[in-house]
mmCIF file of C-alpha atoms and ligand atoms in Angstrom:
data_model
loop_
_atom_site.group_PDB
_atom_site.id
_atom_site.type_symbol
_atom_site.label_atom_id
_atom_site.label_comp_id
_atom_site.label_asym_id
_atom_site.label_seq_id
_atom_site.Cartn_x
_atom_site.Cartn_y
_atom_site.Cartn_z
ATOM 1 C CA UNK A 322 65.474 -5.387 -5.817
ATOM 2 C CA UNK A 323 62.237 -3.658 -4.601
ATOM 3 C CA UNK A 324 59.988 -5.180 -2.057
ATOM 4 C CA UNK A 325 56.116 -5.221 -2.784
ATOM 5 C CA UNK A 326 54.444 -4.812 0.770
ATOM 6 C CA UNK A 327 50.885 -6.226 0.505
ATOM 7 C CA UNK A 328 48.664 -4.823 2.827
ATOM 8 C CA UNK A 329 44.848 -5.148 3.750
ATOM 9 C CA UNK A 330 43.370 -2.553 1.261
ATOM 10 C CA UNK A 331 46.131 -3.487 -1.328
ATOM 11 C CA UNK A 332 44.118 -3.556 -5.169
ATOM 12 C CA UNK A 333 44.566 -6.503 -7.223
ATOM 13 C CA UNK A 334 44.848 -6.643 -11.190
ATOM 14 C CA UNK A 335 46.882 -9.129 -13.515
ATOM 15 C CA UNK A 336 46.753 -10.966 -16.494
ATOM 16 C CA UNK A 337 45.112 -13.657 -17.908
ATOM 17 C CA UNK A 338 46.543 -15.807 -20.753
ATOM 18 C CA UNK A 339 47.799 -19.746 -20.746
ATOM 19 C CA UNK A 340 50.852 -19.615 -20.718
ATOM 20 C CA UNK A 341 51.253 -16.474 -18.835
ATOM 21 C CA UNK A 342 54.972 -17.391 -17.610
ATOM 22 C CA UNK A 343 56.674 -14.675 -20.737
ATOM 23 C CA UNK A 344 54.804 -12.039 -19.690
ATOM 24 C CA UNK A 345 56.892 -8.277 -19.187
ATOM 25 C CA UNK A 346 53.634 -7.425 -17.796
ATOM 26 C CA UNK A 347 54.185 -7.886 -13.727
ATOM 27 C CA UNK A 348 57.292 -6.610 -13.252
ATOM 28 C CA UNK A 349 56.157 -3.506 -15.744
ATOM 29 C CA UNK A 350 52.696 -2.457 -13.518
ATOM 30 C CA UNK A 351 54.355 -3.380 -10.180
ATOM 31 C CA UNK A 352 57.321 -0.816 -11.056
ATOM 32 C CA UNK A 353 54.895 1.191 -12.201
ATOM 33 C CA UNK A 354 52.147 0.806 -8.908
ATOM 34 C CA UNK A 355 55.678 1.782 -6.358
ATOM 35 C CA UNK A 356 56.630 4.474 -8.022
ATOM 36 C CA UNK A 357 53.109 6.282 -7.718
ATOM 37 C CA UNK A 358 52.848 4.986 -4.520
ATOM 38 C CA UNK A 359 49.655 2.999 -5.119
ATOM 39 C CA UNK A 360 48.488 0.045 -2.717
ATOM 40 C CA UNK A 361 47.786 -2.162 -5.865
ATOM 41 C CA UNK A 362 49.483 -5.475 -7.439
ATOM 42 C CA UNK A 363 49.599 -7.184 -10.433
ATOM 43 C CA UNK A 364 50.119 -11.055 -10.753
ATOM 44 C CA UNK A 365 49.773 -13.710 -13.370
ATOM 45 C CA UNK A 366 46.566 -15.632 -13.793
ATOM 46 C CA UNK A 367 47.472 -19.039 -16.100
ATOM 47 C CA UNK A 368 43.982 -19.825 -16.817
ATOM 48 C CA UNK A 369 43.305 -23.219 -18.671
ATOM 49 C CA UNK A 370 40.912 -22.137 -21.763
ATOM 50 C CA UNK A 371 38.283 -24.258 -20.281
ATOM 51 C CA UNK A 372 38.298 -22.651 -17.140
ATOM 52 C CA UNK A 373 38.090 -19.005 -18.663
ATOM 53 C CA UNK A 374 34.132 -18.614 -17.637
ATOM 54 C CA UNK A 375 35.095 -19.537 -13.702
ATOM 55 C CA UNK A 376 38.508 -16.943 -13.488
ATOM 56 C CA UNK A 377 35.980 -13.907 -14.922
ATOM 57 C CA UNK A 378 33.232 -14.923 -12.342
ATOM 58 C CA UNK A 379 36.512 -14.796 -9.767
ATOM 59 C CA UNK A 380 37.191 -10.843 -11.054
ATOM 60 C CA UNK A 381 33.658 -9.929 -9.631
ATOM 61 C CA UNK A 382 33.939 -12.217 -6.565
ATOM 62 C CA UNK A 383 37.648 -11.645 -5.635
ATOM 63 C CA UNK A 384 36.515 -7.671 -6.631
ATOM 64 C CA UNK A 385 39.947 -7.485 -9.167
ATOM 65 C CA UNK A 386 40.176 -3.989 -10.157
ATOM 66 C CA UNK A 387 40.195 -5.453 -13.429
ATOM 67 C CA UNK A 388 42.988 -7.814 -15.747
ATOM 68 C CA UNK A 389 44.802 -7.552 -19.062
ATOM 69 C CA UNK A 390 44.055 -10.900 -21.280
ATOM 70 C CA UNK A 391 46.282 -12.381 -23.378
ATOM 71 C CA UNK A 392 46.420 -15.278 -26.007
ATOM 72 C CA UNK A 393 44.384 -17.729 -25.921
ATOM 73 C CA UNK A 394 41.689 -16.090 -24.542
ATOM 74 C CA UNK A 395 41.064 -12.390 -26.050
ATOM 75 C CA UNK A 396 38.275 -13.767 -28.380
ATOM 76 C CA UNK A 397 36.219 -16.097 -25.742
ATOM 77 C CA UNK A 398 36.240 -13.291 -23.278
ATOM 78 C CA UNK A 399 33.945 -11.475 -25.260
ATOM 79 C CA UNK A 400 30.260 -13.185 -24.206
ATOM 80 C CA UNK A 401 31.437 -13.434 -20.778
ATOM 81 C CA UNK A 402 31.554 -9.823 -20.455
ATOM 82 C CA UNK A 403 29.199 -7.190 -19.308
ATOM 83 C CA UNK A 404 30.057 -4.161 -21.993
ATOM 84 C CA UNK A 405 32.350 -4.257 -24.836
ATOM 85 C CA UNK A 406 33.625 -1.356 -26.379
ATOM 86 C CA UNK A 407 33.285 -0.168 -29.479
ATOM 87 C CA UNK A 408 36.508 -0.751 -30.440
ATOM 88 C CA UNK A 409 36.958 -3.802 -28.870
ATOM 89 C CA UNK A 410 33.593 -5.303 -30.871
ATOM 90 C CA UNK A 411 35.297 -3.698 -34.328
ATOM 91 C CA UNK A 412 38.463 -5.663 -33.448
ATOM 92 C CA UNK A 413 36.422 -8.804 -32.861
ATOM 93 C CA UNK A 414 38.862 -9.213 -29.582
ATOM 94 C CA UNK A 415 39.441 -7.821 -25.874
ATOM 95 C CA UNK A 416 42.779 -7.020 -24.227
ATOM 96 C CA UNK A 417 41.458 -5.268 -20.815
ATOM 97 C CA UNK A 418 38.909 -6.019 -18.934
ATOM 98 C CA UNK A 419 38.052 -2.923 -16.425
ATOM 99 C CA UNK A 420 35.882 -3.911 -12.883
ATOM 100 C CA UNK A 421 33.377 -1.205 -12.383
ATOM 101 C CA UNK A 422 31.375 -2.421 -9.060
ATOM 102 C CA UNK A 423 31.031 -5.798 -10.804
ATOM 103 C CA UNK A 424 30.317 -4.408 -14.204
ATOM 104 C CA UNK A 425 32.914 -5.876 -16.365
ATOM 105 C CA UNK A 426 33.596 -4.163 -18.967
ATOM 106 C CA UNK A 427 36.253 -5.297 -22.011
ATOM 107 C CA UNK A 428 38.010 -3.075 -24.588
ATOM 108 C CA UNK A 429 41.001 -3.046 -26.174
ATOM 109 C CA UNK A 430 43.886 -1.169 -26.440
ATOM 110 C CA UNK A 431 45.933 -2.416 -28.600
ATOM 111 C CA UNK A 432 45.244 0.172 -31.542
ATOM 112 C CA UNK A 433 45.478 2.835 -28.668
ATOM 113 C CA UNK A 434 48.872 2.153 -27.756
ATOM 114 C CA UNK A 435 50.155 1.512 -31.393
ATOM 115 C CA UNK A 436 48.364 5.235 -32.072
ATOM 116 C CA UNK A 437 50.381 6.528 -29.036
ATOM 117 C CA UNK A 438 53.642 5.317 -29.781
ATOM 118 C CA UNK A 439 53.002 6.171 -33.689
ATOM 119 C CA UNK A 440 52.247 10.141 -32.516
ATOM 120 C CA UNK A 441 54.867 10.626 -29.420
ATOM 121 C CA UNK A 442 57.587 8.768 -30.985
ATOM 122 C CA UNK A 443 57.302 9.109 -34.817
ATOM 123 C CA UNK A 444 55.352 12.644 -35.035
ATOM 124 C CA UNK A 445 53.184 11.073 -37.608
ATOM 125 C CA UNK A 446 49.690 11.881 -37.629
ATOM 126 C CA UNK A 447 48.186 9.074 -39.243
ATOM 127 C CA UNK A 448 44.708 11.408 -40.581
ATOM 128 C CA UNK A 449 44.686 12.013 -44.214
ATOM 129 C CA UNK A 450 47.364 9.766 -44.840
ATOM 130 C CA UNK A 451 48.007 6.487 -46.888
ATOM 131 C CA UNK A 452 48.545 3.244 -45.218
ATOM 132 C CA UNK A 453 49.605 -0.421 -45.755
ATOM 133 C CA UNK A 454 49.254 -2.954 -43.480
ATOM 134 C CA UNK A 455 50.985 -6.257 -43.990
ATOM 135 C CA UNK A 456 49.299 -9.069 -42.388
ATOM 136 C CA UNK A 457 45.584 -9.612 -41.179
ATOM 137 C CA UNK A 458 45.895 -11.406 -38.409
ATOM 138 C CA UNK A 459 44.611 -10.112 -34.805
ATOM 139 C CA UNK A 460 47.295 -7.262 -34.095
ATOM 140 C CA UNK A 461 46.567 -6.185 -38.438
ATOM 141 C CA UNK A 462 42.686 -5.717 -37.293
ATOM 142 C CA UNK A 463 43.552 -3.626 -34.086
ATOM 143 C CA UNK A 464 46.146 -1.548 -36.172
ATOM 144 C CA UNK A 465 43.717 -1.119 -38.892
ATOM 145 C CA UNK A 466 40.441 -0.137 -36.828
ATOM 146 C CA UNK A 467 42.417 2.790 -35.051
ATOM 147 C CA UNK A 468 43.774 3.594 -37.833
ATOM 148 C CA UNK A 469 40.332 3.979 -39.454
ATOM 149 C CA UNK A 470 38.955 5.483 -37.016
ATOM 150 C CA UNK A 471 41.587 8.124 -36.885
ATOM 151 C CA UNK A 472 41.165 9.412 -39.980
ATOM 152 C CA UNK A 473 43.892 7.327 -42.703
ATOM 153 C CA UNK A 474 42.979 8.448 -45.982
ATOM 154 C CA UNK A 475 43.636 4.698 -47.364
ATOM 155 C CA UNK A 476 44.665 1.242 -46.690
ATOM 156 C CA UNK A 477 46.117 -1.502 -48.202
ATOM 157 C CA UNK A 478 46.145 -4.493 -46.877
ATOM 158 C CA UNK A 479 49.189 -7.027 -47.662
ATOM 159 C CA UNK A 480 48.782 -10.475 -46.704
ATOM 160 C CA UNK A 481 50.100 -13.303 -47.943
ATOM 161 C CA UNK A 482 46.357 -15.775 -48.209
ATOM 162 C CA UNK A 483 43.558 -13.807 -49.553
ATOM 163 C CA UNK A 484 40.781 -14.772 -46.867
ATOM 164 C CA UNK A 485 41.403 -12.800 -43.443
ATOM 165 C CA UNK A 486 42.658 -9.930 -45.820
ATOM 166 C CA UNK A 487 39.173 -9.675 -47.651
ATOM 167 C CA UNK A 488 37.488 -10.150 -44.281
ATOM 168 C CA UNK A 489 38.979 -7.235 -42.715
ATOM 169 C CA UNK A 490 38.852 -5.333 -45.934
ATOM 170 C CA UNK A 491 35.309 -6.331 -45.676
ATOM 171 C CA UNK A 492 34.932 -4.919 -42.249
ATOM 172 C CA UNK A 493 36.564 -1.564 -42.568
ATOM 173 C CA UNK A 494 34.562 -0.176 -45.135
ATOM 174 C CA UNK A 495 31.189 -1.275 -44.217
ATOM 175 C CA UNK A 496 31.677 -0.327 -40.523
ATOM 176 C CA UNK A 497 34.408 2.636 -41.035
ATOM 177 C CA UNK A 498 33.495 3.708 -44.823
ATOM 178 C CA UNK A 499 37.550 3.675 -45.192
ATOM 179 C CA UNK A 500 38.857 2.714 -48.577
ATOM 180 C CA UNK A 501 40.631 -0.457 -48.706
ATOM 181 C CA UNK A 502 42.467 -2.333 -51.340
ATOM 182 C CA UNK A 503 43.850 -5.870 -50.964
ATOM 183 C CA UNK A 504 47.331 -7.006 -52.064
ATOM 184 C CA UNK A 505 48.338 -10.603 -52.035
ATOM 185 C CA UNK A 506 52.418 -11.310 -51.366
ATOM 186 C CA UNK A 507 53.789 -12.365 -54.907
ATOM 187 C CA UNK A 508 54.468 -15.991 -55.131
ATOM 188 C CA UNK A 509 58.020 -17.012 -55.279
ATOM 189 C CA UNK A 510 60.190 -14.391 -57.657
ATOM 190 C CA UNK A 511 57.646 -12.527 -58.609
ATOM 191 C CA UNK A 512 58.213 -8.678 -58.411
ATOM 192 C CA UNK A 513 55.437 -6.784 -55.737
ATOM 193 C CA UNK A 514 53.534 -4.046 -57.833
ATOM 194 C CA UNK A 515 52.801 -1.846 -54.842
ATOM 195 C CA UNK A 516 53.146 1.831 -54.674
ATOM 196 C CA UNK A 517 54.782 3.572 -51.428
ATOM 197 C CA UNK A 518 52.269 4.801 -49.008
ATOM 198 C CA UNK A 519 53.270 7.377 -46.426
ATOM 199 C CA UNK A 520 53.037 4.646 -43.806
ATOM 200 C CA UNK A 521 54.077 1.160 -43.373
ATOM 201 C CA UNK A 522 52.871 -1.115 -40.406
ATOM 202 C CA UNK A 523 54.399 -4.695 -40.300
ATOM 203 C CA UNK A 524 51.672 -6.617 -38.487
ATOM 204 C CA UNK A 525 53.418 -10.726 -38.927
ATOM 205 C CA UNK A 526 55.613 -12.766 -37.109
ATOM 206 C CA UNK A 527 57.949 -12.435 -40.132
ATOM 207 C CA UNK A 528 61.202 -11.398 -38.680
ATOM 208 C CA UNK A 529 60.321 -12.979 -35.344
ATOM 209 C CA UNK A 530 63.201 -14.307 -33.218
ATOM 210 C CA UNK A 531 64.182 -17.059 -33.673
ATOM 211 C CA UNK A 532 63.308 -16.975 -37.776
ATOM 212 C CA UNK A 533 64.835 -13.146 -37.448
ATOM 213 C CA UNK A 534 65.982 -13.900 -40.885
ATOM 214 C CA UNK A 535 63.116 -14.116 -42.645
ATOM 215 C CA UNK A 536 61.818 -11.082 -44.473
ATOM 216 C CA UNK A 537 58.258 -9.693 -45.669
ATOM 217 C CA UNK A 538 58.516 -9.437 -49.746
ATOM 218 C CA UNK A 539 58.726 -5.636 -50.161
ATOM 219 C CA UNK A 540 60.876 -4.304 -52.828
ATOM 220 C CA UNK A 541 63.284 -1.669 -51.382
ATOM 221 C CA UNK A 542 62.528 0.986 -54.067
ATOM 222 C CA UNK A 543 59.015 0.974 -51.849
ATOM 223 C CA UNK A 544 60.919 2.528 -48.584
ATOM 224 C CA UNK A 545 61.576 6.126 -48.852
ATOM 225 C CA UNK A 546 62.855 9.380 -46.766
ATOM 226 C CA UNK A 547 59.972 11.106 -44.901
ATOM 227 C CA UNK A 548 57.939 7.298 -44.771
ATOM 228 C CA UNK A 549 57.144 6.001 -41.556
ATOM 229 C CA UNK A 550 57.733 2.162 -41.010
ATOM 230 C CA UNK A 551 56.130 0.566 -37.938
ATOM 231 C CA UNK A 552 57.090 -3.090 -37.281
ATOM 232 C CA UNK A 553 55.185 -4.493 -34.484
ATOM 233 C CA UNK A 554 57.621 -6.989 -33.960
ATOM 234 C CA UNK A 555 60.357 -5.891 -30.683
ATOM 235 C CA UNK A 556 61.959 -9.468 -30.344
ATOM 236 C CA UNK A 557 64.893 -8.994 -32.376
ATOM 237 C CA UNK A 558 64.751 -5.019 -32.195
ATOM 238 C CA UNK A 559 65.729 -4.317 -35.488
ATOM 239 C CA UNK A 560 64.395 -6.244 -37.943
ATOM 240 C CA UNK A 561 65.810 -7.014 -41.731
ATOM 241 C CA UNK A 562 62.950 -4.795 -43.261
ATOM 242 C CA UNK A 563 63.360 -2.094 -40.833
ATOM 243 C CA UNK A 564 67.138 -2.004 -41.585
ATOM 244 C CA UNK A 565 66.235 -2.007 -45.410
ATOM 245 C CA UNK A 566 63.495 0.654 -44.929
ATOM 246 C CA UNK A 567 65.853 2.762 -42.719
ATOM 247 C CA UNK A 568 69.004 2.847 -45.218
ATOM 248 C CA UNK A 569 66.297 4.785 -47.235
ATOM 249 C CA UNK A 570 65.894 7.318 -44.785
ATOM 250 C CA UNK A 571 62.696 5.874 -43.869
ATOM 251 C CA UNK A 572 61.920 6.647 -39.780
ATOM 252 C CA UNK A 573 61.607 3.122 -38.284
ATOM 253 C CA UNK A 574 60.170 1.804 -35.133
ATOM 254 C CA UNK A 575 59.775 -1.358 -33.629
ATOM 255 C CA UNK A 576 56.779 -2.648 -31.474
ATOM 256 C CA UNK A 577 58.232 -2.223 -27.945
ATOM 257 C CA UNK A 578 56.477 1.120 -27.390
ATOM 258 C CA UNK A 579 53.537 -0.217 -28.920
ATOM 259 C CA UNK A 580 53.680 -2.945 -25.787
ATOM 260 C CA UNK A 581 54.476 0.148 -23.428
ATOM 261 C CA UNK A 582 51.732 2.531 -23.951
ATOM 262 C CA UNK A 583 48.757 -0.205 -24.071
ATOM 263 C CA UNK A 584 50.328 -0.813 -20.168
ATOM 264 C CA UNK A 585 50.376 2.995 -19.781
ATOM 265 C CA UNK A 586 46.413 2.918 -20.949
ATOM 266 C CA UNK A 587 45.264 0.043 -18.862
ATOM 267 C CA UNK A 588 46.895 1.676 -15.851
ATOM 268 C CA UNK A 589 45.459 4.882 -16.454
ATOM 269 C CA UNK A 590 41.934 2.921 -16.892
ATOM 270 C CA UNK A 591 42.763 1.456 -13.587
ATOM 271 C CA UNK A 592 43.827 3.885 -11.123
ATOM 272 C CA UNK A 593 42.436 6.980 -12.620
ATOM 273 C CA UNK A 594 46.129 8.451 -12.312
ATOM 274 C CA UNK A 595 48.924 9.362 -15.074
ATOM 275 C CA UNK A 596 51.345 6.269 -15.471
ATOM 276 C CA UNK A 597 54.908 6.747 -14.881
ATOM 277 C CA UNK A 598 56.092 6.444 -17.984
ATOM 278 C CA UNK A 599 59.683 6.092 -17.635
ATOM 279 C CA UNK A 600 59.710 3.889 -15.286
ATOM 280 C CA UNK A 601 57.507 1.387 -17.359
ATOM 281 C CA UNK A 602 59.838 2.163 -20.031
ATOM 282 C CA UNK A 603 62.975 1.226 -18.170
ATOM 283 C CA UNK A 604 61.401 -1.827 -16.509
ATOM 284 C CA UNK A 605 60.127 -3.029 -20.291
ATOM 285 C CA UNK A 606 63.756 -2.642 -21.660
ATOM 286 C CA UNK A 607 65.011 -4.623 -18.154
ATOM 287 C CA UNK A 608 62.914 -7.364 -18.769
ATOM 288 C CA UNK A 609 64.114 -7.286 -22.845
ATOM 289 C CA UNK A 610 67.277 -7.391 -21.869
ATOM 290 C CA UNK A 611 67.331 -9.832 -19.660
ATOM 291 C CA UNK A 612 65.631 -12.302 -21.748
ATOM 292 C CA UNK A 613 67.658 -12.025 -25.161
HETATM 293 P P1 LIG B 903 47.978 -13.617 -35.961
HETATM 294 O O1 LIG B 903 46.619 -13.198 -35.544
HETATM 295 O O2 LIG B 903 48.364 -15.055 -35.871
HETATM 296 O O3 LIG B 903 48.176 -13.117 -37.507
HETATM 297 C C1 LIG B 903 49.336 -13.399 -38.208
HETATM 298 C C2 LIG B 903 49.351 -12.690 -39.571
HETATM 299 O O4 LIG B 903 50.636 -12.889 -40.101
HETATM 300 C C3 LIG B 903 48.380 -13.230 -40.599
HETATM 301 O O5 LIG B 903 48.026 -12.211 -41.481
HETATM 302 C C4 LIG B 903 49.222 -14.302 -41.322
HETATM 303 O O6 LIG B 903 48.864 -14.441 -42.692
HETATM 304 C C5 LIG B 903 50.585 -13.679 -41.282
HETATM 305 N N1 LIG B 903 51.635 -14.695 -41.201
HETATM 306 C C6 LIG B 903 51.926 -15.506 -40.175
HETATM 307 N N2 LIG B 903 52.987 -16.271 -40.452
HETATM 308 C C7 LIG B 903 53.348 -15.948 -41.713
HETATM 309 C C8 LIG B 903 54.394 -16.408 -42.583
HETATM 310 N N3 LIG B 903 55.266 -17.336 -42.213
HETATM 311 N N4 LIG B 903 54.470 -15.858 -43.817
HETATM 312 C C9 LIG B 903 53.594 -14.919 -44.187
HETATM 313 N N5 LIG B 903 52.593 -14.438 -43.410
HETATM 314 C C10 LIG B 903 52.480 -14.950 -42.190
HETATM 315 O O7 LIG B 903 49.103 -12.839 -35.154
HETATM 316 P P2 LIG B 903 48.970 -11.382 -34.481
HETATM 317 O O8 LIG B 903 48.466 -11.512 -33.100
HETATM 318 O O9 LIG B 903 48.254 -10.504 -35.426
HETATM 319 O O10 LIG B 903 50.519 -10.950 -34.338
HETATM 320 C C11 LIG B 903 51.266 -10.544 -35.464
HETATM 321 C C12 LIG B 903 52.599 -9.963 -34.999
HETATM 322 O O11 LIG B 903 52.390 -8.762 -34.276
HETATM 323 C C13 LIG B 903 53.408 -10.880 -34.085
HETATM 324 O O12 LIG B 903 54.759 -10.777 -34.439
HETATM 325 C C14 LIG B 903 53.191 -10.295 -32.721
HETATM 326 O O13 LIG B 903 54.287 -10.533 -31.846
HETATM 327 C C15 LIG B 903 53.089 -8.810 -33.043
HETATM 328 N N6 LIG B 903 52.328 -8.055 -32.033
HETATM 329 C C16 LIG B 903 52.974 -7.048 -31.383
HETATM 330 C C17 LIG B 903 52.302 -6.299 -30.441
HETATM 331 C C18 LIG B 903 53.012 -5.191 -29.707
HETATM 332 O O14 LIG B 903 52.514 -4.704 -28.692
HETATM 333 N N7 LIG B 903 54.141 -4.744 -30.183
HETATM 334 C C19 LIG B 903 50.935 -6.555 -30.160
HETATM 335 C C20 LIG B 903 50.302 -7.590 -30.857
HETATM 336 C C21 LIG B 903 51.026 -8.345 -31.798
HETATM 337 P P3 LIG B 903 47.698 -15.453 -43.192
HETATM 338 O O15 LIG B 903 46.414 -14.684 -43.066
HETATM 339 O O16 LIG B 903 48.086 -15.735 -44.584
HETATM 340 O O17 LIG B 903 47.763 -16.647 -42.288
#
């Protein structure tokens, strides 16, 4: 057990969500904050929805170096902010908000850190490459924009109602110029017509603890050696489709390093120095532990 010693000067950052109680977050930046020796701390804001405009008035007043924000509130942050990134405006959505002298200024990093943990722990640079993405949802649009923006050579979206998937498909090529197709999930039965793509990103709850049983309908003659197959999902850590796709040969990895380097980014943003990145690793895998 490590004691946190708050002091005069000590920085404060932390997280903003309702609930906030699950979060790894804390115990991550606070490992993270000792081991660099930094006078900062991180604690949990639970901020009612309706009292979202008063807690980001409190992160100029209170002068917070700045706060991660979490479900439900990474959409109606967005007006209340100063600046928005780029990315942040593509993804419609902001994850980290960053206090420059009152300035408030929202992006989001949840593309960032997928891209990080696709490159250091995969290899697999995503430019020129072909992509599907199954779902649409919020962590689909982050995935998709970075990937975009890095260079994918095409992406097809797989989602199982046709709306969000033609918005986003919408969105990528008039603000990217990416090609995009859209694939619906075959009803009941049915056989998927998709053709492999060099990379796979699993962007649903489908596989989610507690339905951990429940599997995205991809055929298995569409996982092959050399493919890459990202599932965002870390709660069970190994899924049913990345067990399929790895008994290919397929290289699989789950979403837990995804979670780690967007903390590695937002510290970086924060105190301006590299993030320890084992330790944040070690204190992630604690906290996953400990929970299942
Ligand atoms: P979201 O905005 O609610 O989107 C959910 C997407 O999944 C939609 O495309 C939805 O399809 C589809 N979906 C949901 N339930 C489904 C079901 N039973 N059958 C078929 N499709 C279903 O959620 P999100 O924020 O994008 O999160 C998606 C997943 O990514 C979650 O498992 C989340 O834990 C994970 N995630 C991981 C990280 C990380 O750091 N590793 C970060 C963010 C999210 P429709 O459009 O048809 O409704």
């Amino acid at each position: 057990m490590t004691t946190i010693v708050i002091s005069g000067r000590t920085r404060i950052c932390g997280i903003m969500g309702y609930p906030v109680g699950h979060s790894f977050s804390p115990l991550m930046y606070n490992a993270a904050f000792q081991e660099r020796a930094l006078d900062y701390v991180y604690v949990p804001f639970a901020v009612e929805p309706v009292l979202l405009p008063a807690a980001v008035e409190a992160i100029r007043a209170l002068e917070l170096v700045g706060v991660n924000v979490t479900v439900p509130h990474k959409q109606a942050v967005l007006p209340l902010l100063d600046e928005i990134s780029d990315e942040a405006r593509l993804i419609g959505a902001v994850n980290t908000v960053i206090n420059d002298s009152g300035c408030l200024i929202g992006d989001n990093t949840d593309g960032k850190g997928f891209l990080r943990s696709l490159l250091e722990q995969s290899g697999c640079n995503p430019a020129g490459k072909t992509a599907l993405i199954i779902g649409a949802g919020g962590a689909a649009r982050a995935v998709a924009v970075r990937l975009a923006l890095s260079g994918v050579k095409r992406i097809v979206l797989y989602n199982r109602s046709k709306e969000r998937a033609a918005e986003l498909a919408k969105l990528l090529i008039e603000k990217t110029g990416v090609p995009v197709e859209v694939a619906l999930w075959p009803e009941k039965g049915a056989k998927s017509l998709l053709a492999p793509t060099d990379l796979v990103v699993q962007a649903t709850p489908v596989g989610m603890t507690p339905e951990q049983n429940s599997v995205v309908p991809l055929p298995d003659s569409f996982f092959r050696p050399g493919q890459v197959v990202f599932e965002l999902i870390y709660n069970p850590e190994q899924t049913i489709l990345m067990q399929r796709a790895a008994r290919t040969g397929a290289l699989v990895l789950n979403g837990l390093g995804m979670l780690l380097y967007q903390g590695v980014l937002s510290f970086e943003m924060w105190t301006g120095e590299v993030a320890p990145l084992e330790v944040m690793r070690e204190s992630l895998q604690t906290c996953f532990n400990r929970r299942t």
